[in-house]
Amino acid sequence: MILELINIGDELLIGQTINTNASWIGQFLSQRGVRVSKAVTIQDEKEDILRQLEDCLSRADVVLITGGLGPTKDDITKETLCEFFGGKLEMHDETLQRITEYFESKGRPMLESNVNQAMLPNVCEILPNYNGTAPGMWFEKDDKVVVSLPGVPYEMKPLISEGVFPRLNERYQFADIYQSSIMTTGIGESFLAEKIKNWEDKLRSDELSLAYLPSPGIVRLRVTSYKGENDKEKVEQYMNTLKELVGDYYYGEENESLALVVGKLLAEQKRTIGTVESCTSGGIAAEITKIPGASSYFEGSYVTYSNRLKNEKVGVPYEVLETQGAVSQECVELMAVNGRESLGTDFCLASSGIAGPDGGTSEKPVGTVWIAVAFKEGVFSKKFMFGNDRERNTKMSVLSALNMLRLLLLGRLDN
Amino acid sequence: MILELINIGDELLIGQTINTNASWIGQFLSQRGVRVSKAVTIQDEKEDILRQLEDCLSRADVVLITGGLGPTKDDITKETLCEFFGGKLEMHDETLQRITEYFESKGRPMLESNVNQAMLPNVCEILPNYNGTAPGMWFEKDDKVVVSLPGVPYEMKPLISEGVFPRLNERYQFADIYQSSIMTTGIGESFLAEKIKNWEDKLRSDELSLAYLPSPGIVRLRVTSYKGENDKEKVEQYMNTLKELVGDYYYGEENESLALVVGKLLAEQKRTIGTVESCTSGGIAAEITKIPGASSYFEGSYVTYSNRLKNEKVGVPYEVLETQGAVSQECVELMAVNGRESLGTDFCLASSGIAGPDGGTSEKPVGTVWIAVAFKEGVFSKKFMFGNDRERNTKMSVLSALNMLRLLLLGRLDN
């Protein structure tokens, strides 16, 4: 079964709206063993819609369409599909009643243009929309299926999950898929690939597939079986071997963030954390507290952006700031050690670096960042070299700091 | 000139990555008078790439391609394009040198797979990539242009703005459009629309168009003329009237962030700022320092997430914390006033609120946030009621704090 997606909307092509519908549908379906093999975004133009539909139907068994069903004049999908399938628009009483009730429930008047939304092609099955005015439309022709859905995400999503997917599954009985992922950090995609090469070859020869899913500082590794739960044990055995191979770069399951994993470790070990931040400027603290309940282990921070505050708040001597500079091992270790004491926490993370775009030297180029973590018995620090992008440098610094704390909490910081 | 876009990547089709490249390119080009008439996402499959390229070239004069240029085996765009244009892969010395320098600057070893990235088709112009390893490739055939770019956003964007667009503009001399925007904050889209209704009607009757471009806490208003610089004076007259109508909700030009506007005011007035943050947990500090050069006005912060640190670091008496609570006017004003003194800054912003999802009461529901700003002559504070979403509450709190400081710096805080 081949499935293609058409998203209709000028606002998508001019970048006013990011096409989150395509990614949501892709994720929803791929997790259920269905692949979107192509996704096309086109304008609200009759000729474009007709041409694209013909093109998709030349390959696909199922074409999903979103958008262009609003009450305004520039939305022409319904009329175009009606013509394509050789039908006529007729008043659909059930839909009219639903639209009427919808406006009554909101206490808003119903316009003529909304009444017209109940005029529907007489050659499709109507999929009721409980969250808006435009229903879904299910067309069939020559054993192929075309489904048209509204583009508003919270109207489209339940129509897919409760209307479209169950019908497709009944028709095609999709292969049951089983997936398992692990999260890695501190290692790039190509180094990871080198490290697990033999394992990956064996996996593939065993009819399983592997995806590398990278985002800044993180690579997620996902194994897929198309035999569903039957393969669960086999897949999990591979995952266990993978975790061993990846070693300390492996930090969590599925979509877990580093902040979540570190937070769980802190809560389990009943330890507290604080931060003293320069280049990350509160970013580590903000990341830690994205996790609800972080107050049980996170106490607070100093942001010591200026040298004066590095001196006044966490006692970095001016001599160090002048001779070694703020971006130095000595400075960041003092920030961590003194910050830990002053904040009264079990651990303290500290950052000092050159985020850019200015301030770099040949000795300390933009992207040079020192991270330290202080603990009862001492302090550990490490120099990183990121790149030229200020935003990315900050993000990488935050992740590297959290990863350093994770390794410390696991007793593996030397690795 | 017809331009179509092809985004290559399994991760886009399975929804692992949201296709922000398509929207960024759409926005960048539409602001310069070029329309993306179709955007297609396809898999990392040779046959799919070839078929799609043929299809796009049957309509388009220019095809932009992103993605599939990584060092791993599943990235096959380069080989496929080389074959399509009848070339051979040859070592490109300049690119090899750039890649070598890139790895040297990061202090990381270079792998065989990275060396291979310098093997490039001998039938294209190479567009150097200063932010990564895979360069852009500019192909021409039968008076049509095909450009292939890496999919990593911070590599792709400068390649478009500095490499591809100037070349396209030289070739096609795009219709001149003139656009002007203002940024507003603290007012919703529909209230704004009511406020400027008459102005908008007049604008449209004058052959100008208006777009409302909303993001959390911010609405950007953009006026477009398709007569280019000829309309500049007319458009700017409308913009001036618009600024008066919008009043204090208007905060900046084009795509300026609140942090940038506030930073410029602080720099102009030679004043300094610090923060004392609870619910935003360093988020205000992190937002302020997104602006390069923020060190000239930003000194630093306390993140006082725990009540203990609110007491120890900024002297909020336990009595206040127990009787009024941490989320109270008295607490947040003490945080701001004492923080200002302790940090030694001209101004100090403070936040305390219930970000959620837990911790709300009927009296103080989730989303209740107090923001204060302290200055030489006193302190101003305000209660906000946001919603149930933790991430959005934090973001809205950060923006509201910066907006409060902006109004203070402009001498308009009472409004």
PDB file of N, CA and C in Angstrom, chain B residues 236-310:
ATOM      1  N   GLU B 236       5.608  53.851   4.210  1.00  0.00           N
ATOM      2  CA  GLU B 236       6.123  54.341   5.493  1.00  0.00           C
ATOM      3  C   GLU B 236       5.175  55.337   6.157  1.00  0.00           C
ATOM      4  N   GLN B 237       4.432  56.074   5.317  1.00  0.00           N
ATOM      5  CA  GLN B 237       3.406  56.945   5.903  1.00  0.00           C
ATOM      6  C   GLN B 237       2.344  56.117   6.624  1.00  0.00           C
ATOM      7  N   TYR B 238       1.909  55.028   5.971  1.00  0.00           N
ATOM      8  CA  TYR B 238       0.951  54.127   6.624  1.00  0.00           C
ATOM      9  C   TYR B 238       1.539  53.551   7.917  1.00  0.00           C
ATOM     10  N   MET B 239       2.835  53.188   7.877  1.00  0.00           N
ATOM     11  CA  MET B 239       3.461  52.602   9.057  1.00  0.00           C
ATOM     12  C   MET B 239       3.475  53.582  10.220  1.00  0.00           C
ATOM     13  N   ASN B 240       3.735  54.857   9.910  1.00  0.00           N
ATOM     14  CA  ASN B 240       3.754  55.852  10.977  1.00  0.00           C
ATOM     15  C   ASN B 240       2.392  55.981  11.649  1.00  0.00           C
ATOM     16  N   THR B 241       1.339  56.013  10.812  1.00  0.00           N
ATOM     17  CA  THR B 241      -0.007  56.074  11.386  1.00  0.00           C
ATOM     18  C   THR B 241      -0.273  54.822  12.219  1.00  0.00           C
ATOM     19  N   LEU B 242       0.170  53.685  11.706  1.00  0.00           N
ATOM     20  CA  LEU B 242      -0.048  52.417  12.407  1.00  0.00           C
ATOM     21  C   LEU B 242       0.605  52.438  13.791  1.00  0.00           C
ATOM     22  N   LYS B 243       1.839  52.920  13.851  1.00  0.00           N
ATOM     23  CA  LYS B 243       2.545  52.988  15.136  1.00  0.00           C
ATOM     24  C   LYS B 243       1.774  53.829  16.143  1.00  0.00           C
ATOM     25  N   GLU B 244       1.203  54.951  15.661  1.00  0.00           N
ATOM     26  CA  GLU B 244       0.417  55.798  16.574  1.00  0.00           C
ATOM     27  C   GLU B 244      -0.819  55.061  17.064  1.00  0.00           C
ATOM     28  N   LEU B 245      -1.502  54.369  16.134  1.00  0.00           N
ATOM     29  CA  LEU B 245      -2.721  53.633  16.498  1.00  0.00           C
ATOM     30  C   LEU B 245      -2.417  52.540  17.512  1.00  0.00           C
ATOM     31  N   VAL B 246      -1.314  51.837  17.317  1.00  0.00           N
ATOM     32  CA  VAL B 246      -0.985  50.687  18.163  1.00  0.00           C
ATOM     33  C   VAL B 246      -0.430  51.144  19.512  1.00  0.00           C
ATOM     34  N   GLY B 247       0.169  52.338  19.549  1.00  0.00           N
ATOM     35  CA  GLY B 247       0.615  52.933  20.812  1.00  0.00           C
ATOM     36  C   GLY B 247       1.684  52.112  21.513  1.00  0.00           C
ATOM     37  N   ASP B 248       1.503  51.918  22.814  1.00  0.00           N
ATOM     38  CA  ASP B 248       2.549  51.252  23.597  1.00  0.00           C
ATOM     39  C   ASP B 248       2.708  49.773  23.279  1.00  0.00           C
ATOM     40  N   TYR B 249       1.772  49.190  22.557  1.00  0.00           N
ATOM     41  CA  TYR B 249       1.930  47.779  22.171  1.00  0.00           C
ATOM     42  C   TYR B 249       3.009  47.627  21.096  1.00  0.00           C
ATOM     43  N   TYR B 250       3.239  48.699  20.366  1.00  0.00           N
ATOM     44  CA  TYR B 250       4.302  48.699  19.343  1.00  0.00           C
ATOM     45  C   TYR B 250       5.650  48.750  20.041  1.00  0.00           C
ATOM     46  N   TYR B 251       6.532  47.780  19.722  1.00  0.00           N
ATOM     47  CA  TYR B 251       7.822  47.812  20.421  1.00  0.00           C
ATOM     48  C   TYR B 251       9.043  47.832  19.510  1.00  0.00           C
ATOM     49  N   GLY B 252       8.905  47.484  18.236  1.00  0.00           N
ATOM     50  CA  GLY B 252      10.115  47.449  17.405  1.00  0.00           C
ATOM     51  C   GLY B 252       9.821  47.283  15.932  1.00  0.00           C
ATOM     52  N   GLU B 253      10.897  47.288  15.146  1.00  0.00           N
ATOM     53  CA  GLU B 253      10.797  47.207  13.690  1.00  0.00           C
ATOM     54  C   GLU B 253      11.076  45.780  13.222  1.00  0.00           C
ATOM     55  N   GLU B 254      10.633  45.480  11.994  1.00  0.00           N
ATOM     56  CA  GLU B 254      10.952  44.215  11.317  1.00  0.00           C
ATOM     57  C   GLU B 254      10.935  43.032  12.275  1.00  0.00           C
ATOM     58  N   ASN B 255      12.049  42.293  12.347  1.00  0.00           N
ATOM     59  CA  ASN B 255      12.034  41.085  13.154  1.00  0.00           C
ATOM     60  C   ASN B 255      12.715  41.248  14.504  1.00  0.00           C
ATOM     61  N   GLU B 256      12.756  42.479  14.998  1.00  0.00           N
ATOM     62  CA  GLU B 256      13.456  42.721  16.258  1.00  0.00           C
ATOM     63  C   GLU B 256      12.812  41.962  17.416  1.00  0.00           C
ATOM     64  N   SER B 257      13.656  41.398  18.266  1.00  0.00           N
ATOM     65  CA  SER B 257      13.144  40.743  19.464  1.00  0.00           C
ATOM     66  C   SER B 257      13.050  41.778  20.573  1.00  0.00           C
ATOM     67  N   LEU B 258      12.241  41.472  21.584  1.00  0.00           N
ATOM     68  CA  LEU B 258      12.151  42.363  22.738  1.00  0.00           C
ATOM     69  C   LEU B 258      13.520  42.508  23.408  1.00  0.00           C
ATOM     70  N   ALA B 259      14.281  41.403  23.463  1.00  0.00           N
ATOM     71  CA  ALA B 259      15.603  41.449  24.101  1.00  0.00           C
ATOM     72  C   ALA B 259      16.518  42.434  23.377  1.00  0.00           C
ATOM     73  N   LEU B 260      16.400  42.477  22.048  1.00  0.00           N
ATOM     74  CA  LEU B 260      17.240  43.404  21.276  1.00  0.00           C
ATOM     75  C   LEU B 260      16.846  44.848  21.547  1.00  0.00           C
ATOM     76  N   VAL B 261      15.530  45.111  21.543  1.00  0.00           N
ATOM     77  CA  VAL B 261      15.035  46.476  21.753  1.00  0.00           C
ATOM     78  C   VAL B 261      15.402  46.968  23.148  1.00  0.00           C
ATOM     79  N   VAL B 262      15.197  46.107  24.140  1.00  0.00           N
ATOM     80  CA  VAL B 262      15.535  46.472  25.512  1.00  0.00           C
ATOM     81  C   VAL B 262      17.046  46.687  25.629  1.00  0.00           C
ATOM     82  N   GLY B 263      17.824  45.841  24.978  1.00  0.00           N
ATOM     83  CA  GLY B 263      19.278  45.965  25.019  1.00  0.00           C
ATOM     84  C   GLY B 263      19.742  47.286  24.424  1.00  0.00           C
ATOM     85  N   LYS B 264      19.120  47.685  23.300  1.00  0.00           N
ATOM     86  CA  LYS B 264      19.508  48.953  22.683  1.00  0.00           C
ATOM     87  C   LYS B 264      19.201  50.127  23.610  1.00  0.00           C
ATOM     88  N   LEU B 265      18.030  50.072  24.261  1.00  0.00           N
ATOM     89  CA  LEU B 265      17.660  51.162  25.183  1.00  0.00           C
ATOM     90  C   LEU B 265      18.633  51.230  26.354  1.00  0.00           C
ATOM     91  N   LEU B 266      18.992  50.062  26.906  1.00  0.00           N
ATOM     92  CA  LEU B 266      19.929  50.037  28.037  1.00  0.00           C
ATOM     93  C   LEU B 266      21.298  50.595  27.611  1.00  0.00           C
ATOM     94  N   ALA B 267      21.753  50.176  26.431  1.00  0.00           N
ATOM     95  CA  ALA B 267      23.058  50.638  25.961  1.00  0.00           C
ATOM     96  C   ALA B 267      23.042  52.153  25.742  1.00  0.00           C
ATOM     97  N   GLU B 268      21.968  52.656  25.098  1.00  0.00           N
ATOM     98  CA  GLU B 268      21.833  54.093  24.855  1.00  0.00           C
ATOM     99  C   GLU B 268      21.847  54.888  26.157  1.00  0.00           C
ATOM    100  N   GLN B 269      21.105  54.367  27.146  1.00  0.00           N
ATOM    101  CA  GLN B 269      20.964  55.098  28.415  1.00  0.00           C
ATOM    102  C   GLN B 269      22.106  54.754  29.378  1.00  0.00           C
ATOM    103  N   LYS B 270      23.028  53.910  28.909  1.00  0.00           N
ATOM    104  CA  LYS B 270      24.156  53.481  29.745  1.00  0.00           C
ATOM    105  C   LYS B 270      23.694  52.997  31.125  1.00  0.00           C
ATOM    106  N   ARG B 271      22.694  52.116  31.117  1.00  0.00           N
ATOM    107  CA  ARG B 271      22.195  51.543  32.359  1.00  0.00           C
ATOM    108  C   ARG B 271      22.473  50.044  32.354  1.00  0.00           C
ATOM    109  N   THR B 272      22.488  49.465  33.533  1.00  0.00           N
ATOM    110  CA  THR B 272      22.739  48.015  33.639  1.00  0.00           C
ATOM    111  C   THR B 272      21.525  47.301  34.224  1.00  0.00           C
ATOM    112  N   ILE B 273      21.487  45.997  33.967  1.00  0.00           N
ATOM    113  CA  ILE B 273      20.332  45.193  34.386  1.00  0.00           C
ATOM    114  C   ILE B 273      20.800  43.873  35.001  1.00  0.00           C
ATOM    115  N   GLY B 274      20.056  43.423  35.983  1.00  0.00           N
ATOM    116  CA  GLY B 274      20.236  42.087  36.547  1.00  0.00           C
ATOM    117  C   GLY B 274      18.868  41.467  36.745  1.00  0.00           C
ATOM    118  N   THR B 275      18.809  40.182  37.079  1.00  0.00           N
ATOM    119  CA  THR B 275      17.508  39.554  37.312  1.00  0.00           C
ATOM    120  C   THR B 275      17.554  38.659  38.550  1.00  0.00           C
ATOM    121  N   VAL B 276      16.388  38.498  39.169  1.00  0.00           N
ATOM    122  CA  VAL B 276      16.220  37.519  40.253  1.00  0.00           C
ATOM    123  C   VAL B 276      15.029  36.656  39.868  1.00  0.00           C
ATOM    124  N   GLU B 277      15.292  35.403  39.512  1.00  0.00           N
ATOM    125  CA  GLU B 277      14.250  34.618  38.858  1.00  0.00           C
ATOM    126  C   GLU B 277      13.843  33.388  39.657  1.00  0.00           C
ATOM    127  N   SER B 278      12.531  33.189  39.741  1.00  0.00           N
ATOM    128  CA  SER B 278      12.057  31.929  40.299  1.00  0.00           C
ATOM    129  C   SER B 278      11.429  31.097  39.185  1.00  0.00           C
ATOM    130  N   CYS B 279      10.181  31.364  38.805  1.00  0.00           N
ATOM    131  CA  CYS B 279       9.523  30.481  37.826  1.00  0.00           C
ATOM    132  C   CYS B 279      10.226  30.476  36.465  1.00  0.00           C
ATOM    133  N   THR B 280      10.852  31.590  36.072  1.00  0.00           N
ATOM    134  CA  THR B 280      11.522  31.620  34.766  1.00  0.00           C
ATOM    135  C   THR B 280      12.906  30.976  34.835  1.00  0.00           C
ATOM    136  N   SER B 281      13.441  30.816  36.048  1.00  0.00           N
ATOM    137  CA  SER B 281      14.654  30.026  36.306  1.00  0.00           C
ATOM    138  C   SER B 281      15.813  30.304  35.333  1.00  0.00           C
ATOM    139  N   GLY B 282      16.166  31.556  35.194  1.00  0.00           N
ATOM    140  CA  GLY B 282      17.288  31.905  34.316  1.00  0.00           C
ATOM    141  C   GLY B 282      16.870  32.222  32.895  1.00  0.00           C
ATOM    142  N   GLY B 283      15.587  32.042  32.597  1.00  0.00           N
ATOM    143  CA  GLY B 283      15.102  32.250  31.225  1.00  0.00           C
ATOM    144  C   GLY B 283      15.171  33.705  30.783  1.00  0.00           C
ATOM    145  N   ILE B 284      14.957  34.651  31.727  1.00  0.00           N
ATOM    146  CA  ILE B 284      15.057  36.072  31.356  1.00  0.00           C
ATOM    147  C   ILE B 284      16.516  36.396  31.043  1.00  0.00           C
ATOM    148  N   ALA B 285      17.430  35.923  31.914  1.00  0.00           N
ATOM    149  CA  ALA B 285      18.859  36.161  31.689  1.00  0.00           C
ATOM    150  C   ALA B 285      19.301  35.560  30.360  1.00  0.00           C
ATOM    151  N   ALA B 286      18.864  34.328  30.092  1.00  0.00           N
ATOM    152  CA  ALA B 286      19.258  33.652  28.855  1.00  0.00           C
ATOM    153  C   ALA B 286      18.729  34.410  27.635  1.00  0.00           C
ATOM    154  N   GLU B 287      17.503  34.951  27.735  1.00  0.00           N
ATOM    155  CA  GLU B 287      16.920  35.700  26.615  1.00  0.00           C
ATOM    156  C   GLU B 287      17.697  37.000  26.383  1.00  0.00           C
ATOM    157  N   ILE B 288      18.035  37.694  27.458  1.00  0.00           N
ATOM    158  CA  ILE B 288      18.778  38.962  27.336  1.00  0.00           C
ATOM    159  C   ILE B 288      20.120  38.723  26.641  1.00  0.00           C
ATOM    160  N   THR B 289      20.785  37.611  26.994  1.00  0.00           N
ATOM    161  CA  THR B 289      22.139  37.383  26.465  1.00  0.00           C
ATOM    162  C   THR B 289      22.131  36.667  25.115  1.00  0.00           C
ATOM    163  N   LYS B 290      20.942  36.446  24.530  1.00  0.00           N
ATOM    164  CA  LYS B 290      20.928  35.999  23.128  1.00  0.00           C
ATOM    165  C   LYS B 290      21.495  37.093  22.225  1.00  0.00           C
ATOM    166  N   ILE B 291      21.477  38.326  22.702  1.00  0.00           N
ATOM    167  CA  ILE B 291      21.950  39.454  21.898  1.00  0.00           C
ATOM    168  C   ILE B 291      23.465  39.589  22.064  1.00  0.00           C
ATOM    169  N   PRO B 292      24.230  39.472  20.963  1.00  0.00           N
ATOM    170  CA  PRO B 292      25.681  39.658  21.064  1.00  0.00           C
ATOM    171  C   PRO B 292      25.989  41.039  21.648  1.00  0.00           C
ATOM    172  N   GLY B 293      26.961  41.087  22.535  1.00  0.00           N
ATOM    173  CA  GLY B 293      27.307  42.373  23.137  1.00  0.00           C
ATOM    174  C   GLY B 293      26.512  42.713  24.380  1.00  0.00           C
ATOM    175  N   ALA B 294      25.664  41.772  24.834  1.00  0.00           N
ATOM    176  CA  ALA B 294      24.825  42.018  26.015  1.00  0.00           C
ATOM    177  C   ALA B 294      25.666  42.306  27.258  1.00  0.00           C
ATOM    178  N   SER B 295      26.948  41.896  27.224  1.00  0.00           N
ATOM    179  CA  SER B 295      27.788  42.099  28.409  1.00  0.00           C
ATOM    180  C   SER B 295      27.988  43.575  28.739  1.00  0.00           C
ATOM    181  N   SER B 296      27.683  44.477  27.785  1.00  0.00           N
ATOM    182  CA  SER B 296      27.860  45.895  28.098  1.00  0.00           C
ATOM    183  C   SER B 296      26.748  46.420  29.010  1.00  0.00           C
ATOM    184  N   TYR B 297      25.634  45.684  29.144  1.00  0.00           N
ATOM    185  CA  TYR B 297      24.559  46.159  30.041  1.00  0.00           C
ATOM    186  C   TYR B 297      24.027  45.087  30.980  1.00  0.00           C
ATOM    187  N   PHE B 298      24.314  43.810  30.692  1.00  0.00           N
ATOM    188  CA  PHE B 298      23.816  42.751  31.568  1.00  0.00           C
ATOM    189  C   PHE B 298      24.918  42.288  32.508  1.00  0.00           C
ATOM    190  N   GLU B 299      24.647  42.325  33.811  1.00  0.00           N
ATOM    191  CA  GLU B 299      25.657  41.954  34.803  1.00  0.00           C
ATOM    192  C   GLU B 299      25.507  40.503  35.256  1.00  0.00           C
ATOM    193  N   GLY B 300      24.283  40.120  35.607  1.00  0.00           N
ATOM    194  CA  GLY B 300      24.086  38.756  36.083  1.00  0.00           C
ATOM    195  C   GLY B 300      22.798  38.608  36.872  1.00  0.00           C
ATOM    196  N   SER B 301      22.638  37.436  37.496  1.00  0.00           N
ATOM    197  CA  SER B 301      21.349  37.101  38.103  1.00  0.00           C
ATOM    198  C   SER B 301      21.490  36.177  39.296  1.00  0.00           C
ATOM    199  N   TYR B 302      20.417  36.163  40.084  1.00  0.00           N
ATOM    200  CA  TYR B 302      20.182  35.050  40.993  1.00  0.00           C
ATOM    201  C   TYR B 302      19.019  34.240  40.442  1.00  0.00           C
ATOM    202  N   VAL B 303      19.175  32.921  40.400  1.00  0.00           N
ATOM    203  CA  VAL B 303      17.985  32.083  40.242  1.00  0.00           C
ATOM    204  C   VAL B 303      17.671  31.569  41.649  1.00  0.00           C
ATOM    205  N   THR B 304      16.592  32.073  42.218  1.00  0.00           N
ATOM    206  CA  THR B 304      16.207  31.658  43.576  1.00  0.00           C
ATOM    207  C   THR B 304      14.972  30.764  43.445  1.00  0.00           C
ATOM    208  N   TYR B 305      15.234  29.510  43.056  1.00  0.00           N
ATOM    209  CA  TYR B 305      14.119  28.595  42.804  1.00  0.00           C
ATOM    210  C   TYR B 305      13.527  28.120  44.126  1.00  0.00           C
ATOM    211  N   SER B 306      14.396  27.845  45.104  1.00  0.00           N
ATOM    212  CA  SER B 306      13.911  27.379  46.406  1.00  0.00           C
ATOM    213  C   SER B 306      13.610  28.575  47.302  1.00  0.00           C
ATOM    214  N   ASN B 307      12.735  28.357  48.263  1.00  0.00           N
ATOM    215  CA  ASN B 307      12.435  29.425  49.218  1.00  0.00           C
ATOM    216  C   ASN B 307      13.673  29.765  50.050  1.00  0.00           C
ATOM    217  N   ARG B 308      14.484  28.736  50.353  1.00  0.00           N
ATOM    218  CA  ARG B 308      15.695  28.984  51.127  1.00  0.00           C
ATOM    219  C   ARG B 308      16.580  30.040  50.443  1.00  0.00           C
ATOM    220  N   LEU B 309      16.776  29.875  49.128  1.00  0.00           N
ATOM    221  CA  LEU B 309      17.630  30.843  48.438  1.00  0.00           C
ATOM    222  C   LEU B 309      16.949  32.207  48.292  1.00  0.00           C
ATOM    223  N   LYS B 310      15.604  32.225  48.204  1.00  0.00           N
ATOM    224  CA  LYS B 310      14.906  33.526  48.184  1.00  0.00           C
ATOM    225  C   LYS B 310      15.213  34.261  49.490  1.00  0.00           C
TER     226      LYS B 310
END
